[in-house]
Amino acid sequence: MSDEGKERIGVYVCHCGTNIAGTVNVEDVSVWAGEALADEGVVVSRDYKFMCSSLGQELIQDDIKELGLTRVVVAACSPHLHEQTFRTACGRAGLNPFLCEMVSVREQVSWVHTDKNAATNKAKAMISGGVERVVHHEPLEPLKVPINEATLVVGAGIAGIQAALEIADSGFPVYLVEREPSIGGHMAQFDKTFPTLDCAACILTPKMVTAGAHPNITLMSYSEVERVDGYVGSFTVTVRKKARYVVEDVCTGCGICIEKCPRKVVDDVFEAGLGYRKAVYRPFPQAVPKYPVIDTENCTYFERGKCKACQIFCPTEPNAIDFTQQDELVQITVGNIILATGYDLFDARRIPQYGYGRLANVFTSLEFERLCNAAGPTEGAVVLRDGVTEPQSVGIIHCVGSRDNRYNDYCSVICCMQSLKFAHLVKERTGADVYNFYIDMRTAYKDYDEFYQKVLSEGVHFVRGRVAEVTDAARRPGEEGKLIVQVEDTFIGKQRRIPVDMVILSAALEPRADSQEVGQKFGIACSATDWFTEKHPKLDPVATMTEGILIAGCAQGPKDIPTTVAQGAAAAARALSYIQKKELALEPVRASVIEE
């Protein structure tokens, strides 16, 4: 502060290339601030192409030293992006970092206005407010808090498993929470992975077993997070462990209870409705943990108070079956949280013209995964719903629920490659004629286009155009008993009716139905399409606006398995960067209530 007690304020206006300068007259704003706000304490006002660059920061630092600035106002992008950048620059020049104020003239002015005069005047008004506000800033020092070394990973699909293993292998404790009875997620249901055609179970189950047996991982399957309190470095999380009615410490996983259970029901989860399971069950043979769970909605004992076959035949002592077991609330304390809660599959019944649920031989992509899986209900045989007949012709429809403003505008990333994989598997196992109906073929990543060329060489037919309808109403010879795919072939400019025996719908990936609820529970935002919102889509894709809450995998948006694994590892690396600091500097700004 000067001898007269007046602050010496510097104003710096960023062009941000043309992001700001394309809509705001930056030079005019800079000159105006130096003249009109001089009485408010502004002693220098400058504009620069990129204030966040090293040269832009040096401009601020030099003025602080040479002009004795006591406050700094930067009119640029959102403080969420570069506030720390400019605070650090002020600190290097000897000015307390918290005597810097950012004014968001990009997000709040240039990106939301088209009228240059109006945008310029609004920028001036916001900078005036920033100058008035910065006068009231006080020098502050960051608060230092210790970091709890434990990390909570919510969701144990491939993203969550990868994140948990990365942290656990680094020597730090992890709580891995999964809402289903077994870890593994959607990948555990797949037969092959594109483009290499690896057996999905062969590459996933070793990681599942390692995670389940890792000394640094506390696995909490069949559990859900109820409540989250605290802040980065010290979150207190309440987890509900749902009753399995099987005592985990006693159960040996022998499977006799499953064998003796007399109640068989349709498995509409893991087997997608194509197979059966018992009322006491493991989701699949390689499930981790190995303990079964009793389905109370279908168990004869819970329905009528009779049976208890599982308990009667259980060979352990004491008995591993406990019908009195209750849900248990467990409280844990962690320093970081990684959300890897995955996705839901688009319900193909929402597009009635495709006939799913009405026409027997229309299958979803998940149903076909189970159909062609050697561990699936048909032991890998590609057959129609009758369980016997091989299809002689198959139609595969891409983008079911994707790239359609009636359902989801976005691309689901995996549909094209998944459909190519299905085409290859059908050709390989049945030799049937295969038709792929696509809008645009998207094969962007490593070896993807080569896989597309391989499928082309196998004689698969490709028809470009959105399918209008799948019907069983025959109109022409050769259509009797067939499913007819009606489509406009945009390459030849004609409507076509293609009869097939089976139709596979490549369904869109959607945010989980409870994503908004989960976001509120963890204090993070969801996008307009309900995926979890990252801090920055390019520079910080695994962080969120809530410090210490990270996201990975399809919880953030549709992606393939390699990208999901990479993002799980990236989230783990970010968590480890916090843990290894031992302590964390927290924002010293605190809200207070004036009781008047």
Coordinates of C-alpha atoms in Angstrom, one line a residue:
M1 CA 0.0 0.0 0.0
S2 CA 1.2 3.5 -0.8
D3 CA 2.1 6.2 1.7
E4 CA -1.4 7.7 1.2
G5 CA -3.0 4.3 2.2
K6 CA -4.3 3.7 -1.3
E7 CA -3.9 0.3 -3.0
R8 CA -1.8 0.1 -6.2
I9 CA -3.8 -2.2 -8.5
G10 CA -2.7 -3.7 -11.8
V11 CA -5.3 -4.9 -14.4
Y12 CA -4.4 -7.4 -17.0
V13 CA -6.7 -8.3 -19.9
C14 CA -6.2 -11.5 -21.9
H15 CA -7.0 -11.9 -25.6
C16 CA -7.0 -15.7 -25.2
G17 CA -6.1 -15.8 -28.9
T18 CA -9.5 -15.0 -30.4
N19 CA -11.6 -16.7 -27.7
I20 CA -12.0 -13.4 -25.9
A21 CA -10.7 -10.9 -28.5
G22 CA -13.1 -12.2 -31.2
T23 CA -16.0 -10.8 -29.3
V24 CA -14.5 -8.2 -26.9
N25 CA -12.5 -5.2 -27.9
V26 CA -9.7 -6.1 -25.6
E27 CA -7.5 -3.1 -26.3
D28 CA -10.4 -0.7 -25.6
V29 CA -11.1 -2.4 -22.3
S30 CA -7.5 -2.2 -21.3
V31 CA -7.2 1.5 -22.0
W32 CA -10.5 2.2 -20.3
A33 CA -9.5 0.3 -17.2
G34 CA -6.3 2.4 -16.9
E35 CA -8.2 5.7 -17.2
A36 CA -11.6 5.1 -15.8
L37 CA -10.5 3.1 -12.7
A38 CA -7.4 5.3 -11.9
D39 CA -9.3 6.8 -8.9
E40 CA -10.0 3.3 -7.7
G41 CA -6.3 2.6 -7.4
V42 CA -5.5 1.2 -10.9
V43 CA -1.9 2.3 -11.7
V44 CA -1.3 0.0 -14.7
S45 CA -3.6 -1.7 -17.2
R46 CA -2.2 -4.0 -20.0
D47 CA -3.5 -6.5 -22.5
Y48 CA -1.7 -9.5 -23.9
K49 CA -2.4 -12.4 -26.3
F50 CA -2.0 -15.1 -23.7
M51 CA -1.7 -13.9 -20.1
C52 CA -1.3 -17.5 -18.9
S53 CA 1.9 -18.0 -20.9
S54 CA 5.3 -17.5 -19.3
L55 CA 5.6 -14.1 -21.0
G56 CA 2.2 -13.0 -19.8
Q57 CA 3.1 -14.1 -16.2
E58 CA 6.4 -12.3 -16.4
L59 CA 4.6 -9.2 -17.4
I60 CA 2.6 -9.3 -14.1
Q61 CA 5.6 -10.2 -12.0
D62 CA 7.7 -7.4 -13.4
D63 CA 4.9 -4.8 -12.7
I64 CA 4.6 -6.1 -9.1
K65 CA 8.3 -5.5 -8.5
E66 CA 8.8 -2.3 -10.5
L67 CA 5.5 -0.5 -9.8
G68 CA 5.0 -1.8 -6.2
L69 CA 1.6 -3.3 -7.0
T70 CA -0.4 -4.4 -3.9
R71 CA -3.3 -6.0 -5.8
V72 CA -3.8 -7.7 -9.2
V73 CA -6.9 -8.2 -11.3
V74 CA -6.7 -10.6 -14.3
A75 CA -9.5 -10.6 -16.8
A76 CA -9.3 -13.9 -18.7
C77 CA -10.8 -17.3 -18.5
S78 CA -12.6 -19.1 -15.6
P79 CA -10.7 -19.1 -12.3
H80 CA -11.3 -22.9 -12.2
L81 CA -8.8 -23.1 -15.0
H82 CA -6.0 -20.6 -14.3
E83 CA -6.6 -18.9 -10.9
Q84 CA -3.8 -21.0 -9.4
T85 CA -1.5 -20.0 -12.3
F86 CA -1.9 -16.3 -11.6
R87 CA -1.7 -16.7 -7.8
T88 CA 1.5 -18.6 -8.2
A89 CA 2.9 -15.8 -10.5
C90 CA 2.0 -13.2 -7.9
G91 CA 3.7 -15.3 -5.2
R92 CA 6.9 -15.5 -7.2
A93 CA 7.0 -11.7 -7.4
G94 CA 6.6 -11.4 -3.6
L95 CA 2.9 -10.5 -3.5
N96 CA 0.6 -12.7 -1.4
P97 CA -1.2 -15.0 -3.8
F98 CA -4.6 -14.3 -2.4
L99 CA -4.4 -10.6 -3.3
C100 CA -5.1 -11.6 -6.9
E101 CA -8.6 -11.6 -8.4
M102 CA -9.7 -13.3 -11.6
V103 CA -12.6 -12.0 -13.7
S104 CA -14.1 -14.6 -16.1
V105 CA -14.6 -12.5 -19.3
R106 CA -14.3 -15.7 -21.5
E107 CA -17.0 -18.0 -20.1
Q108 CA -19.2 -15.2 -18.8
V109 CA -18.8 -12.7 -21.7
S110 CA -17.2 -13.7 -25.0
W111 CA -18.6 -17.2 -25.1
V112 CA -22.2 -16.2 -24.3
H113 CA -22.5 -13.0 -26.4
T114 CA -22.3 -12.1 -30.1
D115 CA -22.7 -8.3 -29.9
K116 CA -19.2 -6.9 -29.7
N117 CA -20.3 -3.5 -28.2
A118 CA -22.5 -5.2 -25.6
A119 CA -19.8 -7.7 -24.7
T120 CA -17.1 -5.0 -24.4
N121 CA -19.3 -3.0 -22.1
K122 CA -20.1 -6.0 -20.0
A123 CA -16.4 -6.9 -19.7
K124 CA -15.7 -3.3 -18.5
A125 CA -18.5 -3.6 -15.8
M126 CA -17.1 -7.0 -14.6
I127 CA -13.5 -5.7 -14.4
S128 CA -14.8 -2.7 -12.4
G129 CA -16.4 -5.1 -10.0
G130 CA -13.2 -7.1 -9.8
V131 CA -11.2 -4.0 -8.9
E132 CA -13.7 -3.1 -6.2
R133 CA -13.6 -6.6 -4.8
V134 CA -9.8 -7.1 -4.8
V135 CA -9.5 -4.1 -2.4
H136 CA -11.2 -6.1 0.2
H137 CA -8.9 -9.2 -0.2
E138 CA -6.7 -10.0 2.8
P139 CA -3.3 -11.8 2.8
L140 CA -3.9 -15.4 3.6
E141 CA -1.8 -18.5 4.1
P142 CA -2.9 -22.0 2.9
L143 CA -4.1 -24.4 5.5
K144 CA -2.0 -27.6 5.8
V145 CA -3.9 -30.8 6.5
P146 CA -2.5 -34.4 6.7
I147 CA -3.5 -36.8 4.0
N148 CA -5.2 -40.1 4.9
E149 CA -3.3 -42.7 2.9
A150 CA -6.3 -44.8 2.1
T151 CA -8.3 -44.5 -1.1
L152 CA -11.9 -45.5 -1.8
V153 CA -12.6 -46.8 -5.2
V154 CA -16.4 -47.0 -6.0
G155 CA -17.2 -49.5 -8.7
A156 CA -15.2 -52.6 -9.5
G157 CA -15.4 -53.0 -13.2
I158 CA -12.1 -52.9 -15.2
A159 CA -11.6 -49.2 -14.5
G160 CA -12.0 -49.6 -10.7
I161 CA -10.0 -52.8 -10.5
Q162 CA -7.1 -51.1 -12.4
A163 CA -7.2 -48.0 -10.2
A164 CA -7.3 -50.1 -7.0
L165 CA -4.4 -52.4 -8.1
E166 CA -2.2 -49.4 -9.1
I167 CA -2.6 -47.8 -5.7
A168 CA -2.4 -51.1 -3.8
D169 CA 0.8 -52.1 -5.7
S170 CA 2.3 -48.8 -4.6
G171 CA 1.9 -49.9 -1.0
F172 CA -1.1 -47.9 0.1
P173 CA -4.5 -49.2 1.3
V174 CA -7.6 -49.3 -0.9
Y175 CA -11.3 -49.9 -0.2
L176 CA -12.9 -51.3 -3.3
V177 CA -16.7 -51.1 -3.1
E178 CA -18.9 -52.9 -5.7
R179 CA -22.7 -52.9 -5.6
E180 CA -23.0 -56.3 -7.3
P181 CA -22.2 -59.7 -5.6
S182 CA -19.0 -60.0 -7.7
I183 CA -16.4 -57.6 -9.2
G184 CA -15.7 -57.5 -12.9
G185 CA -18.4 -55.2 -14.2
H186 CA -19.6 -55.5 -17.8
M187 CA -16.4 -56.9 -19.2
A188 CA -17.0 -60.1 -17.3
Q189 CA -20.0 -60.7 -19.5
F190 CA -18.1 -60.3 -22.8
D191 CA -16.8 -63.2 -25.0
K192 CA -14.0 -61.5 -27.0
T193 CA -12.5 -58.0 -27.0
F194 CA -11.8 -56.1 -30.2
P195 CA -9.6 -55.7 -32.2
T196 CA -7.4 -58.5 -30.9
L197 CA -10.2 -61.0 -30.2
D198 CA -8.7 -61.8 -26.8
C199 CA -10.9 -63.9 -24.5
A200 CA -12.3 -61.2 -22.2
A201 CA -12.4 -63.6 -19.2
C202 CA -8.8 -64.7 -19.8
I203 CA -7.5 -61.1 -19.4
L204 CA -9.9 -59.9 -16.8
T205 CA -10.2 -62.8 -14.3
P206 CA -6.5 -62.7 -13.3
K207 CA -6.9 -59.1 -12.3
M208 CA -10.1 -59.9 -10.4
V209 CA -8.3 -62.6 -8.5
T210 CA -5.3 -60.4 -7.7
A211 CA -7.6 -57.6 -6.5
G212 CA -9.6 -60.0 -4.3
A213 CA -6.5 -61.4 -2.7
H214 CA -4.3 -58.3 -2.5
P215 CA -3.2 -57.5 1.1
N216 CA -3.7 -53.8 0.5
I217 CA -7.2 -54.0 -0.9
T218 CA -10.3 -54.4 1.3
L219 CA -12.9 -55.7 -1.0
M220 CA -16.5 -54.7 -0.1
S221 CA -18.7 -56.5 -2.7
Y222 CA -22.5 -56.3 -2.6
S223 CA -22.1 -52.9 -0.9
E224 CA -23.1 -49.4 -1.6
V225 CA -22.0 -46.0 -0.4
E226 CA -24.7 -44.4 1.8
R227 CA -23.1 -41.1 2.8
V228 CA -19.9 -39.0 2.2
D229 CA -18.6 -36.3 4.6
G230 CA -15.4 -34.4 4.8
Y231 CA -12.9 -33.0 2.3
V232 CA -9.8 -34.0 0.4
G233 CA -7.4 -35.8 2.7
S234 CA -10.1 -36.8 5.2
F235 CA -13.3 -38.1 3.8
T236 CA -15.6 -40.1 6.1
V237 CA -17.7 -42.6 4.1
T238 CA -20.6 -44.7 5.3
V239 CA -20.9 -48.0 3.3
R240 CA -23.9 -50.3 3.5
K241 CA -22.9 -53.9 3.2
K242 CA -26.0 -55.7 2.0
A243 CA -26.9 -59.0 3.6
R244 CA -25.8 -62.0 1.5
Y245 CA -27.3 -64.4 4.1
V246 CA -24.0 -66.2 3.7
V247 CA -21.3 -65.8 6.4
E248 CA -18.2 -64.9 4.4
D249 CA -15.8 -65.9 7.1
V250 CA -17.2 -69.4 7.3
C251 CA -18.2 -70.1 3.6
T252 CA -15.7 -72.1 1.6
G253 CA -17.3 -71.5 -1.7
C254 CA -17.9 -75.2 -2.3
G255 CA -21.2 -74.5 -4.2
I256 CA -23.2 -77.3 -2.5
C257 CA -25.9 -74.8 -1.5
I258 CA -26.3 -73.8 -5.1
E259 CA -26.4 -77.5 -6.3
K260 CA -29.1 -78.4 -3.7
C261 CA -31.3 -75.3 -4.1
P262 CA -34.6 -76.4 -5.7
R263 CA -35.5 -73.0 -7.1
K264 CA -34.4 -72.1 -10.6
V265 CA -35.1 -68.6 -12.0
V266 CA -34.3 -66.7 -15.2
D267 CA -30.9 -64.9 -14.8
D268 CA -31.9 -61.5 -16.2
V269 CA -28.7 -59.8 -15.0
F270 CA -25.5 -61.7 -15.9
E271 CA -27.0 -63.9 -18.6
A272 CA -29.3 -61.1 -19.9
G273 CA -32.4 -63.2 -19.6
L274 CA -31.0 -66.1 -21.8
G275 CA -30.0 -68.5 -19.0
Y276 CA -31.1 -69.6 -15.5
R277 CA -29.6 -69.5 -12.0
K278 CA -30.7 -70.8 -8.6
A279 CA -32.2 -68.6 -5.8
V280 CA -28.8 -69.0 -4.1
Y281 CA -26.2 -68.2 -6.7
R282 CA -22.8 -66.9 -7.8
P283 CA -23.2 -64.6 -10.8
F284 CA -20.6 -66.6 -12.8
P285 CA -18.1 -69.4 -12.1
Q286 CA -15.1 -67.1 -11.8
A287 CA -16.9 -64.6 -9.5
V288 CA -14.8 -62.7 -6.9
P289 CA -15.4 -63.1 -4.1
K290 CA -16.5 -66.8 -4.4
Y291 CA -19.3 -66.5 -1.8
P292 CA -22.8 -67.0 -3.1
V293 CA -25.7 -64.7 -2.3
I294 CA -29.4 -65.5 -1.6
D295 CA -31.9 -63.8 -3.8
T296 CA -34.7 -63.1 -1.2
E297 CA -37.2 -62.2 -3.9
N298 CA -37.1 -65.8 -5.3
C299 CA -36.0 -67.8 -2.3
T300 CA -38.7 -70.3 -1.1
Y301 CA -37.8 -69.8 2.5
F302 CA -38.2 -66.0 2.3
E303 CA -41.4 -66.4 0.4
R304 CA -43.1 -69.1 2.4
G305 CA -40.9 -69.8 5.4
K306 CA -40.1 -73.3 4.1
C307 CA -37.2 -75.2 2.4
K308 CA -33.8 -74.2 3.9
A309 CA -32.2 -76.7 1.6
C310 CA -29.1 -74.6 1.4
Q311 CA -28.7 -74.5 5.1
I312 CA -29.5 -78.2 5.6
F313 CA -26.9 -79.3 3.1
C314 CA -24.2 -76.7 4.0
P315 CA -21.1 -78.8 5.1
T316 CA -19.4 -76.1 7.1
E317 CA -19.3 -75.9 10.9
P318 CA -20.6 -73.5 12.0
N319 CA -23.2 -73.3 9.2
A320 CA -22.4 -70.6 6.6
I321 CA -26.1 -69.9 5.8
D322 CA -27.6 -67.3 8.1
F323 CA -31.2 -66.3 7.3
T324 CA -31.2 -63.7 10.1
Q325 CA -28.3 -61.7 8.6
Q326 CA -29.0 -57.9 8.3
D327 CA -27.5 -55.1 6.3
E328 CA -24.4 -53.6 8.0
L329 CA -23.3 -50.0 8.0
V330 CA -19.5 -49.6 8.0
Q331 CA -17.7 -46.3 8.4
I332 CA -14.3 -45.8 6.7
T333 CA -12.0 -42.8 6.5
V334 CA -10.1 -42.1 3.3
G335 CA -8.0 -39.3 1.7
N336 CA -9.2 -39.7 -1.9
I337 CA -12.2 -41.2 -3.7
I338 CA -12.2 -42.6 -7.3
L339 CA -15.6 -43.1 -8.9
A340 CA -15.6 -45.8 -11.5
T341 CA -19.3 -46.6 -11.5
G342 CA -19.6 -47.5 -15.2
Y343 CA -22.6 -47.3 -17.5
D344 CA -26.1 -48.7 -18.3
L345 CA -27.0 -50.2 -21.6
F346 CA -29.7 -48.4 -23.6
D347 CA -33.1 -50.2 -23.3
A348 CA -33.8 -51.2 -26.9
R349 CA -37.5 -51.4 -26.1
R350 CA -37.5 -47.6 -26.4
I351 CA -37.3 -48.0 -30.2
P352 CA -40.4 -50.1 -30.8
Q353 CA -39.9 -50.2 -34.6
Y354 CA -36.9 -52.4 -34.1
G355 CA -39.1 -55.1 -32.5
Y356 CA -37.0 -55.9 -29.5
G357 CA -39.2 -57.7 -26.9
R358 CA -41.8 -58.4 -29.6
L359 CA -39.9 -60.2 -32.3
A360 CA -38.3 -63.3 -30.9
N361 CA -35.1 -63.3 -32.9
V362 CA -34.1 -59.6 -32.2
F363 CA -31.2 -59.7 -29.8
T364 CA -29.4 -56.9 -27.9
S365 CA -25.6 -56.6 -28.0
L366 CA -25.4 -57.9 -24.5
E367 CA -27.6 -60.9 -25.3
F368 CA -25.4 -61.7 -28.2
E369 CA -22.3 -61.5 -26.0
R370 CA -23.7 -64.1 -23.7
L371 CA -25.0 -66.2 -26.7
C372 CA -21.5 -66.5 -28.3
N373 CA -19.7 -66.9 -24.9
A374 CA -18.3 -70.4 -24.3
A375 CA -19.4 -70.0 -20.7
G376 CA -22.9 -68.7 -21.7
P377 CA -26.3 -70.4 -21.8
T378 CA -25.6 -72.0 -25.3
E379 CA -21.9 -72.7 -24.6
G380 CA -21.0 -70.4 -27.5
A381 CA -23.4 -71.7 -30.1
V382 CA -24.9 -68.9 -32.2
V383 CA -28.5 -70.0 -32.4
L384 CA -32.0 -68.5 -32.6
R385 CA -34.3 -68.2 -29.5
D386 CA -35.4 -71.8 -30.0
G387 CA -31.9 -72.8 -28.8
V388 CA -31.3 -75.1 -31.8
T389 CA -31.5 -73.4 -35.1
E390 CA -28.4 -71.7 -36.6
P391 CA -29.2 -68.4 -38.4
Q392 CA -28.4 -68.4 -42.1
S393 CA -28.5 -64.6 -42.3
V394 CA -27.9 -62.0 -39.6
G395 CA -28.4 -58.2 -39.6
I396 CA -26.4 -56.0 -37.2
I397 CA -27.8 -52.5 -36.5
H398 CA -25.3 -49.9 -35.3
C399 CA -26.0 -46.8 -33.2
V400 CA -29.2 -48.1 -31.5
G401 CA -30.0 -45.2 -29.2
S402 CA -26.9 -43.3 -30.2
R403 CA -26.4 -40.3 -32.6
D404 CA -30.2 -39.8 -32.5
N405 CA -31.7 -36.7 -31.0
R406 CA -34.7 -38.6 -29.9
Y407 CA -32.6 -40.6 -27.5
N408 CA -28.9 -39.8 -27.2
D409 CA -27.1 -37.3 -29.4
Y410 CA -23.6 -38.6 -28.7
C411 CA -21.6 -41.4 -30.2
S412 CA -21.2 -44.4 -27.9
V413 CA -17.6 -45.0 -29.1
I414 CA -17.7 -48.8 -29.1
C415 CA -20.7 -49.6 -31.3
C416 CA -18.9 -49.7 -34.6
M417 CA -16.1 -51.9 -33.4
Q418 CA -18.5 -54.1 -31.3
S419 CA -20.7 -54.6 -34.4
L420 CA -17.6 -55.6 -36.5
K421 CA -16.6 -58.1 -33.8
F422 CA -20.1 -59.6 -33.9
A423 CA -20.0 -59.8 -37.7
H424 CA -16.6 -61.7 -37.5
L425 CA -17.9 -64.1 -34.8
V426 CA -21.1 -64.9 -36.7
K427 CA -19.1 -65.6 -39.9
E428 CA -16.6 -67.7 -38.0
R429 CA -19.1 -69.8 -36.2
T430 CA -22.0 -70.1 -38.6
G431 CA -20.8 -69.0 -42.0
A432 CA -24.1 -67.0 -42.3
D433 CA -24.6 -63.9 -44.5
V434 CA -24.0 -60.9 -42.4
Y435 CA -25.3 -57.3 -43.0
N436 CA -24.0 -54.4 -41.0
F437 CA -26.3 -51.4 -41.1
Y438 CA -24.3 -48.3 -40.1
I439 CA -24.5 -44.5 -40.2
D440 CA -20.8 -43.8 -40.3
M441 CA -18.0 -46.2 -39.7
R442 CA -15.8 -45.0 -36.8
T443 CA -12.6 -47.0 -36.4
A444 CA -10.2 -44.4 -34.9
Y445 CA -7.8 -46.2 -32.6
K446 CA -4.9 -48.5 -32.9
D447 CA -5.5 -51.5 -35.2
Y448 CA -9.2 -50.7 -35.4
D449 CA -9.3 -49.8 -39.1
E450 CA -7.2 -52.9 -39.8
F451 CA -9.9 -55.0 -38.1
Y452 CA -12.5 -53.3 -40.3
Q453 CA -10.6 -54.3 -43.4
K454 CA -10.3 -57.9 -42.1
V455 CA -14.1 -58.1 -41.6
L456 CA -14.6 -56.6 -45.1
S457 CA -12.4 -59.3 -46.5
E458 CA -14.5 -62.0 -44.8
G459 CA -17.4 -61.1 -47.1
V460 CA -19.6 -59.1 -44.6
H461 CA -22.1 -56.8 -46.3
F462 CA -22.2 -53.1 -45.3
V463 CA -25.2 -51.0 -45.8
R464 CA -24.9 -47.3 -45.0
G465 CA -28.2 -45.8 -43.7
R466 CA -30.3 -45.6 -40.5
V467 CA -32.7 -48.6 -40.3
A468 CA -36.3 -47.5 -40.3
E469 CA -37.9 -50.7 -39.1
V470 CA -37.5 -54.4 -38.4
T471 CA -40.7 -56.3 -39.2
D472 CA -41.9 -59.8 -39.7
A473 CA -44.6 -58.8 -42.1
A474 CA -43.7 -60.5 -45.4
R475 CA -44.6 -58.6 -48.6
R476 CA -42.4 -60.3 -51.2
P477 CA -41.3 -63.9 -52.0
G478 CA -38.5 -65.1 -49.8
E479 CA -39.6 -63.0 -46.8
E480 CA -41.9 -65.6 -45.2
G481 CA -40.6 -66.5 -41.7
K482 CA -37.9 -63.9 -41.8
L483 CA -37.2 -60.6 -40.1
I484 CA -37.2 -57.8 -42.7
V485 CA -34.8 -54.9 -42.2
Q486 CA -36.1 -51.8 -43.9
V487 CA -33.4 -49.3 -44.6
E488 CA -32.5 -46.5 -47.0
D489 CA -29.1 -47.4 -48.6
T490 CA -27.6 -43.9 -48.9
F491 CA -24.9 -45.2 -51.3
I492 CA -27.3 -46.2 -54.0
G493 CA -30.1 -43.9 -53.0
K494 CA -32.8 -46.6 -52.7
Q495 CA -35.0 -48.1 -50.0
R496 CA -34.1 -51.8 -49.4
R497 CA -35.9 -54.7 -47.6
I498 CA -33.3 -57.2 -46.5
P499 CA -34.7 -60.5 -45.0
V500 CA -32.6 -62.1 -42.2
D501 CA -33.0 -64.8 -39.6
M502 CA -31.5 -62.8 -36.7
V503 CA -31.1 -59.1 -35.8
I504 CA -28.5 -57.8 -33.3
L505 CA -29.0 -54.3 -31.9
S506 CA -25.8 -52.5 -30.9
A507 CA -27.2 -50.6 -28.0
A508 CA -25.9 -47.2 -26.8
L509 CA -24.0 -46.7 -23.6
E510 CA -25.9 -44.5 -21.2
P511 CA -25.0 -42.9 -17.9
R512 CA -26.2 -45.0 -14.9
A513 CA -29.8 -44.3 -14.0
D514 CA -28.7 -43.0 -10.6
S515 CA -25.8 -40.8 -11.8
Q516 CA -27.5 -37.6 -10.6
E517 CA -28.1 -39.1 -7.2
V518 CA -24.5 -40.4 -7.0
G519 CA -23.2 -37.1 -8.1
Q520 CA -25.0 -35.3 -5.4
K521 CA -23.8 -37.8 -2.8
F522 CA -20.2 -37.2 -3.7
G523 CA -20.6 -33.5 -4.4
I524 CA -19.7 -33.5 -8.1
A525 CA -21.6 -32.3 -11.2
C526 CA -23.1 -34.2 -14.1
S527 CA -23.1 -33.0 -17.7
A528 CA -26.3 -32.3 -19.7
T529 CA -26.3 -35.9 -20.7
D530 CA -25.8 -37.1 -17.1
W531 CA -22.2 -38.3 -17.4
F532 CA -19.9 -37.2 -14.5
T533 CA -18.3 -33.9 -15.4
E534 CA -14.5 -33.7 -15.4
K535 CA -12.6 -30.6 -14.2
H536 CA -11.3 -29.9 -17.7
P537 CA -12.1 -32.1 -20.7
K538 CA -8.5 -31.9 -22.2
L539 CA -6.1 -31.0 -19.3
D540 CA -7.7 -32.7 -16.3
P541 CA -10.1 -35.5 -17.5
V542 CA -9.9 -37.6 -14.3
A543 CA -10.4 -34.8 -11.7
T544 CA -13.7 -33.1 -10.7
M545 CA -14.4 -29.7 -9.3
T546 CA -14.5 -31.3 -5.9
E547 CA -10.8 -31.7 -4.8
G548 CA -10.0 -35.3 -4.0
I549 CA -13.0 -36.8 -5.9
L550 CA -11.7 -38.4 -9.2
I551 CA -13.5 -40.2 -12.0
A552 CA -12.5 -43.0 -14.3
G553 CA -13.9 -45.2 -17.1
C554 CA -17.4 -45.0 -18.5
A555 CA -18.7 -43.0 -15.5
Q556 CA -17.1 -40.0 -17.3
G557 CA -18.4 -40.9 -20.8
P558 CA -18.5 -43.7 -23.3
K559 CA -15.1 -45.3 -24.0
D560 CA -13.5 -48.6 -25.0
I561 CA -11.6 -51.0 -22.7
P562 CA -8.0 -49.7 -23.4
T563 CA -9.1 -46.1 -22.7
T564 CA -11.0 -47.2 -19.6
V565 CA -7.9 -49.0 -18.3
A566 CA -5.7 -46.0 -19.0
Q567 CA -8.1 -43.7 -17.3
G568 CA -8.3 -46.0 -14.2
A569 CA -4.5 -45.9 -14.0
A570 CA -4.5 -42.1 -14.5
A571 CA -7.0 -41.6 -11.6
A572 CA -4.8 -43.8 -9.4
A573 CA -1.7 -41.8 -10.3
R574 CA -3.6 -38.6 -9.4
A575 CA -4.6 -40.1 -6.0
L576 CA -1.0 -41.2 -5.4
S577 CA 0.2 -37.7 -6.1
Y578 CA -1.9 -36.5 -3.2
I579 CA -1.0 -39.4 -0.9
Q580 CA 2.8 -39.1 -1.4
K581 CA 2.7 -35.4 -0.4
K582 CA 1.8 -36.5 3.2
E583 CA 0.0 -33.2 3.6
L584 CA -2.1 -31.0 1.5
A585 CA -2.6 -27.2 1.3
L586 CA -6.3 -26.3 1.4
E587 CA -7.9 -23.1 0.3
P588 CA -7.9 -20.8 3.3
V589 CA -11.1 -19.1 2.2
R590 CA -14.0 -20.1 4.4
A591 CA -17.7 -19.1 4.4
S592 CA -19.2 -17.5 7.5
V593 CA -22.7 -16.5 8.5
I594 CA -23.3 -12.9 9.7
E595 CA -26.2 -13.4 12.2
E596 CA -28.0 -10.1 11.8

